[in-house]
CSV table of C-alpha atoms in Angstrom, one decimal:
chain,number,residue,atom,x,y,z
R,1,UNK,CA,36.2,-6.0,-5.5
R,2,UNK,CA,36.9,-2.3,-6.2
R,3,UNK,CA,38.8,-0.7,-3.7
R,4,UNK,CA,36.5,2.3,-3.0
R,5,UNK,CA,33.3,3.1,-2.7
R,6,UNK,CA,31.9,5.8,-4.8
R,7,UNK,CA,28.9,8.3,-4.5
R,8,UNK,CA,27.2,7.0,-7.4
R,9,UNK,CA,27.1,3.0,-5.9
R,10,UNK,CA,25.3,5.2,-2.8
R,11,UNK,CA,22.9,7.3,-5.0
R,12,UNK,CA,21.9,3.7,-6.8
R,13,UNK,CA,19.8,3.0,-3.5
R,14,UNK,CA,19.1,6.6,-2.4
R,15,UNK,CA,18.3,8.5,-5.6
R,16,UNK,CA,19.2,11.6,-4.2
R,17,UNK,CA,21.6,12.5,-1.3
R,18,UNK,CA,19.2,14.7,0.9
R,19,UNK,CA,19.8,17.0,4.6
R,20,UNK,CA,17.8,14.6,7.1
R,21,UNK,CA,15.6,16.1,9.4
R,22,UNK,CA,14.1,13.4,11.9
R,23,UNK,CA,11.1,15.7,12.6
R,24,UNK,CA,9.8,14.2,9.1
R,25,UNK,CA,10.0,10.8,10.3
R,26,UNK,CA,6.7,10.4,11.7
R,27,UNK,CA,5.1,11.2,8.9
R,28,UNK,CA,2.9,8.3,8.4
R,29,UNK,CA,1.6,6.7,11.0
R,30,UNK,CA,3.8,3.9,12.5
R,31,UNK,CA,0.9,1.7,12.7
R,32,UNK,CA,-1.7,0.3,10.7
R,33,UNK,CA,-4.4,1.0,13.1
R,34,UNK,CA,-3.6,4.3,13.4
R,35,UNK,CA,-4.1,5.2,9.6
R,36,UNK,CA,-7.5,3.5,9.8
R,37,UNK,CA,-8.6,5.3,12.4
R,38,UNK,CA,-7.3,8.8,11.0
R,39,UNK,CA,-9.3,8.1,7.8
R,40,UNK,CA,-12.4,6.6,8.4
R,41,UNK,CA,-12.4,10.1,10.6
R,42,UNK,CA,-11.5,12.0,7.9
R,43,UNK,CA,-14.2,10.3,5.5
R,44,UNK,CA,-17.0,11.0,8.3
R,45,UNK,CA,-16.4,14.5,8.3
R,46,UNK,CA,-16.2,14.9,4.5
R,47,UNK,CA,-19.9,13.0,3.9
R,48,UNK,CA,-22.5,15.3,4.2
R,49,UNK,CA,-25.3,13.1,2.0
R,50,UNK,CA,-25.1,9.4,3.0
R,51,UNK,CA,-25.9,7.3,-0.2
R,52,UNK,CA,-25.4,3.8,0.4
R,53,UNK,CA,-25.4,1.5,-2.7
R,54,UNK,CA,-23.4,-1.1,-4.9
R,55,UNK,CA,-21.6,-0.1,-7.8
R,56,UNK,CA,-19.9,-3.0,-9.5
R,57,UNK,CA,-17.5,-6.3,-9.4
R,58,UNK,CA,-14.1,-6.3,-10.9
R,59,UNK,CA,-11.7,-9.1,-11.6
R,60,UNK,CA,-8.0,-9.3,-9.2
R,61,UNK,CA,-6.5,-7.1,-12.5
R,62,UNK,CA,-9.4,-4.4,-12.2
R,63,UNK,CA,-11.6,-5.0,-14.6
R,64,UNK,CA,-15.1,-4.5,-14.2
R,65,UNK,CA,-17.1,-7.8,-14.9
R,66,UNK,CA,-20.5,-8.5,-14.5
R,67,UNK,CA,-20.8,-11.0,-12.2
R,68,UNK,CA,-17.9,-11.9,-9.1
R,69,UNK,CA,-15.3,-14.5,-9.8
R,70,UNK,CA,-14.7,-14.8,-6.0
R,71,UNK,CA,-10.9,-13.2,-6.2
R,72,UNK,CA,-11.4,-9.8,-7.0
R,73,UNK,CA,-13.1,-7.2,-5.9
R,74,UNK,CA,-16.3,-5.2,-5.3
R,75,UNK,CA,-17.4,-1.2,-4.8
R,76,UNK,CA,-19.7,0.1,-3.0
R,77,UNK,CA,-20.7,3.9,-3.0
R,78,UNK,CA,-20.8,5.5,0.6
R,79,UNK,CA,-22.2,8.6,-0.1
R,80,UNK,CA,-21.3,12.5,-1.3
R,81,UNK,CA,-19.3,15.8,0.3
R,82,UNK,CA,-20.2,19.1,0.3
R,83,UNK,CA,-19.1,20.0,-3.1
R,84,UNK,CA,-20.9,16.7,-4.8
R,85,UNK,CA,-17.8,14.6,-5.2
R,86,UNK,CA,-18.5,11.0,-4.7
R,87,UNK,CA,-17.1,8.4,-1.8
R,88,UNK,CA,-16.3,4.8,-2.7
R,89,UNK,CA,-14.8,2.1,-0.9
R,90,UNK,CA,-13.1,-1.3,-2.4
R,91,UNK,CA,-13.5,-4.7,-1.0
R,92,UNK,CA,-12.5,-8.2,-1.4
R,93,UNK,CA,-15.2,-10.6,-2.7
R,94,UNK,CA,-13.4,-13.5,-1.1
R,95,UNK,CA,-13.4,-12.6,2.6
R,96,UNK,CA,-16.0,-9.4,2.1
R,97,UNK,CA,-13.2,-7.4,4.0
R,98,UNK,CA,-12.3,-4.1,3.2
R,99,UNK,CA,-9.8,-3.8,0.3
R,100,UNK,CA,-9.6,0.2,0.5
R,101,UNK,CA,-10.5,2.9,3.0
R,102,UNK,CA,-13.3,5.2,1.8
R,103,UNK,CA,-11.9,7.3,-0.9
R,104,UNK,CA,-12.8,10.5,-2.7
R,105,UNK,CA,-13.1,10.5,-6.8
R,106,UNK,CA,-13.0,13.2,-8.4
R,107,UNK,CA,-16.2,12.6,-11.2
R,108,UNK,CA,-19.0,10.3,-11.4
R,109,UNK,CA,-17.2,8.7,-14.7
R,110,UNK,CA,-14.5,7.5,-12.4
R,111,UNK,CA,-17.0,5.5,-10.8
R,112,UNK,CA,-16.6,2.6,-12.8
R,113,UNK,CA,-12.6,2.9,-13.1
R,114,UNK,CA,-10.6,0.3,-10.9
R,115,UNK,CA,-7.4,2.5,-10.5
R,116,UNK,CA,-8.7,5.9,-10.1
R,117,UNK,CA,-6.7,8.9,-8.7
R,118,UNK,CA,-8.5,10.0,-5.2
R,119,UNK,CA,-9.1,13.4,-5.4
R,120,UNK,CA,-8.4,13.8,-1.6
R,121,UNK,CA,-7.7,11.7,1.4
R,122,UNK,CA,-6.3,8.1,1.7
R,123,UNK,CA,-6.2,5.7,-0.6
R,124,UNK,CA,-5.2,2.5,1.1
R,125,UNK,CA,-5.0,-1.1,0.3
R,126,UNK,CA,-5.7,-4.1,2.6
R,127,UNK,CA,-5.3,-7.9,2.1
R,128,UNK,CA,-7.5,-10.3,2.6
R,129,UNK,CA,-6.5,-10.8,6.2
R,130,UNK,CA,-7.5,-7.4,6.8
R,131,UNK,CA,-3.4,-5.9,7.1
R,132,UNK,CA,-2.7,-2.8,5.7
R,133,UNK,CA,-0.1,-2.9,2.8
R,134,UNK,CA,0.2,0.6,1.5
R,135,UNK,CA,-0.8,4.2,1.4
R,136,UNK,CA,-1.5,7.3,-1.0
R,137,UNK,CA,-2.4,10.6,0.8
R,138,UNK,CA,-3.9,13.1,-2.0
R,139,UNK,CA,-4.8,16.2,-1.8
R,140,UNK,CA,-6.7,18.5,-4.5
R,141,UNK,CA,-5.8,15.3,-6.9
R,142,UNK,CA,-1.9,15.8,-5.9
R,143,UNK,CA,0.1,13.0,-4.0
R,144,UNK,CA,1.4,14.1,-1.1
R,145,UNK,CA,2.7,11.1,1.1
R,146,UNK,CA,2.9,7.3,0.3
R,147,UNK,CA,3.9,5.0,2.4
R,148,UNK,CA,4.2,0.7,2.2
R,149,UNK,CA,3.8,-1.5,5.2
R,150,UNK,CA,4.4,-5.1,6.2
R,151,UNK,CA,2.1,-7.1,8.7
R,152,UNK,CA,1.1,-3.8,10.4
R,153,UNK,CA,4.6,-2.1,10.5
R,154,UNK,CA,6.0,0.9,8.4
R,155,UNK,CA,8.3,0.0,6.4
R,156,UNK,CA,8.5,2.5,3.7
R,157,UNK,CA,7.6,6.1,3.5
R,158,UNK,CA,7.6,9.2,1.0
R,159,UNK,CA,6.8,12.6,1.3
R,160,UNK,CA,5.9,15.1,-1.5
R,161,UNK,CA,5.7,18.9,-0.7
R,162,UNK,CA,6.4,22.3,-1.9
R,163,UNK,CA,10.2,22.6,-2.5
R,164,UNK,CA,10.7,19.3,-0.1
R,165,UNK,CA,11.0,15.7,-0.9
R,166,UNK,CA,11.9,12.7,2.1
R,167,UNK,CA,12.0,9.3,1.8
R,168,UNK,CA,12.3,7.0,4.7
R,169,UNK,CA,12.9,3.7,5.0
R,170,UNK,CA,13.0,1.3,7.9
R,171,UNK,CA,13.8,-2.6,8.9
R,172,UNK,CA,11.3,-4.8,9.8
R,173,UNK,CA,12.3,-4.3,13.8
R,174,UNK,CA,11.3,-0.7,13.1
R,175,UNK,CA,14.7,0.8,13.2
R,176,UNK,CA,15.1,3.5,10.7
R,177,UNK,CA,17.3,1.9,7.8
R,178,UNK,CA,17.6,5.0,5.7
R,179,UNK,CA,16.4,8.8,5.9
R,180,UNK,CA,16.6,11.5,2.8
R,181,UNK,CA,15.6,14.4,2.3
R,182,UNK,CA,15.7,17.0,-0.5
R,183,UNK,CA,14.7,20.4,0.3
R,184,UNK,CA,15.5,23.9,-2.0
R,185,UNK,CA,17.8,21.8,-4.4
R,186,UNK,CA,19.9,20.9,-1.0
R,187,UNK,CA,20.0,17.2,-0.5
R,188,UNK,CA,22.0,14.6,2.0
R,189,UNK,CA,20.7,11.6,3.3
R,190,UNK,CA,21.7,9.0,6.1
R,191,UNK,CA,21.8,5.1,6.5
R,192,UNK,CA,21.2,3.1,9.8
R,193,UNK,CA,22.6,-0.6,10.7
R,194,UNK,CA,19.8,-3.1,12.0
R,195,UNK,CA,20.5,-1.4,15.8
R,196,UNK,CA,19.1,1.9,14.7
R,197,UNK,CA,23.4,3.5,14.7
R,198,UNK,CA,24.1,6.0,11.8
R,199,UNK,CA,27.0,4.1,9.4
R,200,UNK,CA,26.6,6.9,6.8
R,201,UNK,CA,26.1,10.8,7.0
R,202,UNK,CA,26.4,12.7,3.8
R,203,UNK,CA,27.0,15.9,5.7
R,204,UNK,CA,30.3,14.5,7.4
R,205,UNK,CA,31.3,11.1,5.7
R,206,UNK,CA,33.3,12.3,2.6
R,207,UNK,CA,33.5,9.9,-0.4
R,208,UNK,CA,35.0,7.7,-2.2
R,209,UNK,CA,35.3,5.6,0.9
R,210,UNK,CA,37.5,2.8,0.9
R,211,UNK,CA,35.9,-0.5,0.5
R,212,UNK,CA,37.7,-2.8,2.7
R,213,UNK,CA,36.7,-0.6,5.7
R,214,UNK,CA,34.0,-1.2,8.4
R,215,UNK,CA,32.1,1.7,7.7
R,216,UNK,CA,32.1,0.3,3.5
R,217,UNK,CA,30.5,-3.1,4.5
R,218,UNK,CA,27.9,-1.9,7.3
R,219,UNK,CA,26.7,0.6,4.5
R,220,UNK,CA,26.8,-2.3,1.6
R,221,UNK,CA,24.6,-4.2,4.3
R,222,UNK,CA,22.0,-1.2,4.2
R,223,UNK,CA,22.1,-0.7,0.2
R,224,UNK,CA,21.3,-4.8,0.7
R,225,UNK,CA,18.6,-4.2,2.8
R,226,UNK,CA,17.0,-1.7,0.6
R,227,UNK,CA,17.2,-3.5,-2.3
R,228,UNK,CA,15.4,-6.6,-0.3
R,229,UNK,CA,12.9,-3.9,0.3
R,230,UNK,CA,12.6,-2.9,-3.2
R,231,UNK,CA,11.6,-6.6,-4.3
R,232,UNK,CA,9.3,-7.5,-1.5
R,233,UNK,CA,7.9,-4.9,-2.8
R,234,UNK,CA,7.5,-5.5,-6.0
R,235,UNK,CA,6.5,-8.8,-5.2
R,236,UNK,CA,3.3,-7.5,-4.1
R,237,UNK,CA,2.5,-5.0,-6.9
R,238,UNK,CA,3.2,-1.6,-4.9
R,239,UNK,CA,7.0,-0.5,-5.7
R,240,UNK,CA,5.2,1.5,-8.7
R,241,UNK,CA,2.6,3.6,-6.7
R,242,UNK,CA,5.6,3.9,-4.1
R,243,UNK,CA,8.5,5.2,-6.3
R,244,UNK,CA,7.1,7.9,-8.7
């Protein structure tokens, strides 16, 4: 085992070392529910021209078939906005639940494309069981937040704006496990044990720190947590939309 902990074995699991601000932490909502709620809001207020009607099946990799196969999906088209952009909303063909929320595109041609950027709004994705697994906020076609859950809790969230980047992790209790943020080129970030007590602060923990210490195994057991993270969520398909 080395005897010290360097700041590149911490940037491996934080990617950048970022000035936390906790006002950023409620970014997404903490809740499934809550996101729901926000968007089918959203999505009433942006149809101005109901249109109601079916658009297509596609298979569980998102191809559009003729005919369903009973484990993919299905589209239907809710209706336009103002400026003539199109809503759509996903759902599974095996329990008929939602798949998405209602979604923006940004041309008719997109109509019949699986993975299509939203042009504004939420783009969400639900199991079968109806629990919400992850997020994409756009806005004008640009990602702004994204955000991954498990049954019903936050769990992972990012935050894309002008000169500011945050990315906020937290353990399945709901403790925050890790906070960074990256704002004007000026970056630190902090980690949290399982109780929700800081182990690591950029801003006043100088590296390297040595490894047989407390302080070097309570952060090892947060860089272990976030990589558990990391392949849960890759086990279900999302780390990619998550970790652009």
């Amino acid at each position: 085992m080395q005897k010290w902990i360097f700041a590149t074995a911490l940037t491996a699991v934080i990617s950048v070392q970022a000035e936390p601000r906790l006002r950023y932490q409620h970014i997404a909502p903490r809740q499934a529910d809550v996101l729901a709620k926000h968007s089918a809001t959203e999505m009433e207020r942006a149809i101005v021209q109901p249109e109601l009607r079916f658009v297509g099946y596609f298979d569980e990799n998102g191809q559009a078939t003729a005919q369903a196969d009973g484990i993919g999906y299905f589209r239907m088209q809710l209706g336009k906005t103002a400026d003539g952009r199109i809503v759509i909303q996903d759902f599974h063909q095996s329990s008929r639940t939602k798949y998405t929320d209602p979604f923006i595109v940004p041309k008719k041609t997109h109509l019949n494309q699986f993975q299509v950027t939203t042009w504004a709004g939420f783009h969400s994705k639900y199991l079968p069981t109806g629990q919400l697994q992850s997020f994409l906020e756009y806005e004008n076609g640009e990602r702004k937040r994204s955000a991954y859950y498990a049954k019903g809790r936050l769990r992972l969230v990012e935050n894309e704006v002008t000169g500011e980047f945050g990315r906020y992790a937290y353990y399945p209790n709901g403790k925050p496990m890790l906070i960074v943020v990256e704002r004007n080129g000026k970056m630190h970030g902090k980690m949290f044990n399982t109780r929700g007590q800081v182990v690591y602060d950029s801003r006043r923990d100088k590296m390297p720190i040595n490894a047989n210490s407390p302080r070097a195994r309570a952060i090892q057991r947060v860089m272990s947590a976030f990589q558990d993270l990391k392949q849960e969520m890759q086990a279900a398909n999302l780390l990619e939309d998550n970790n652009k």
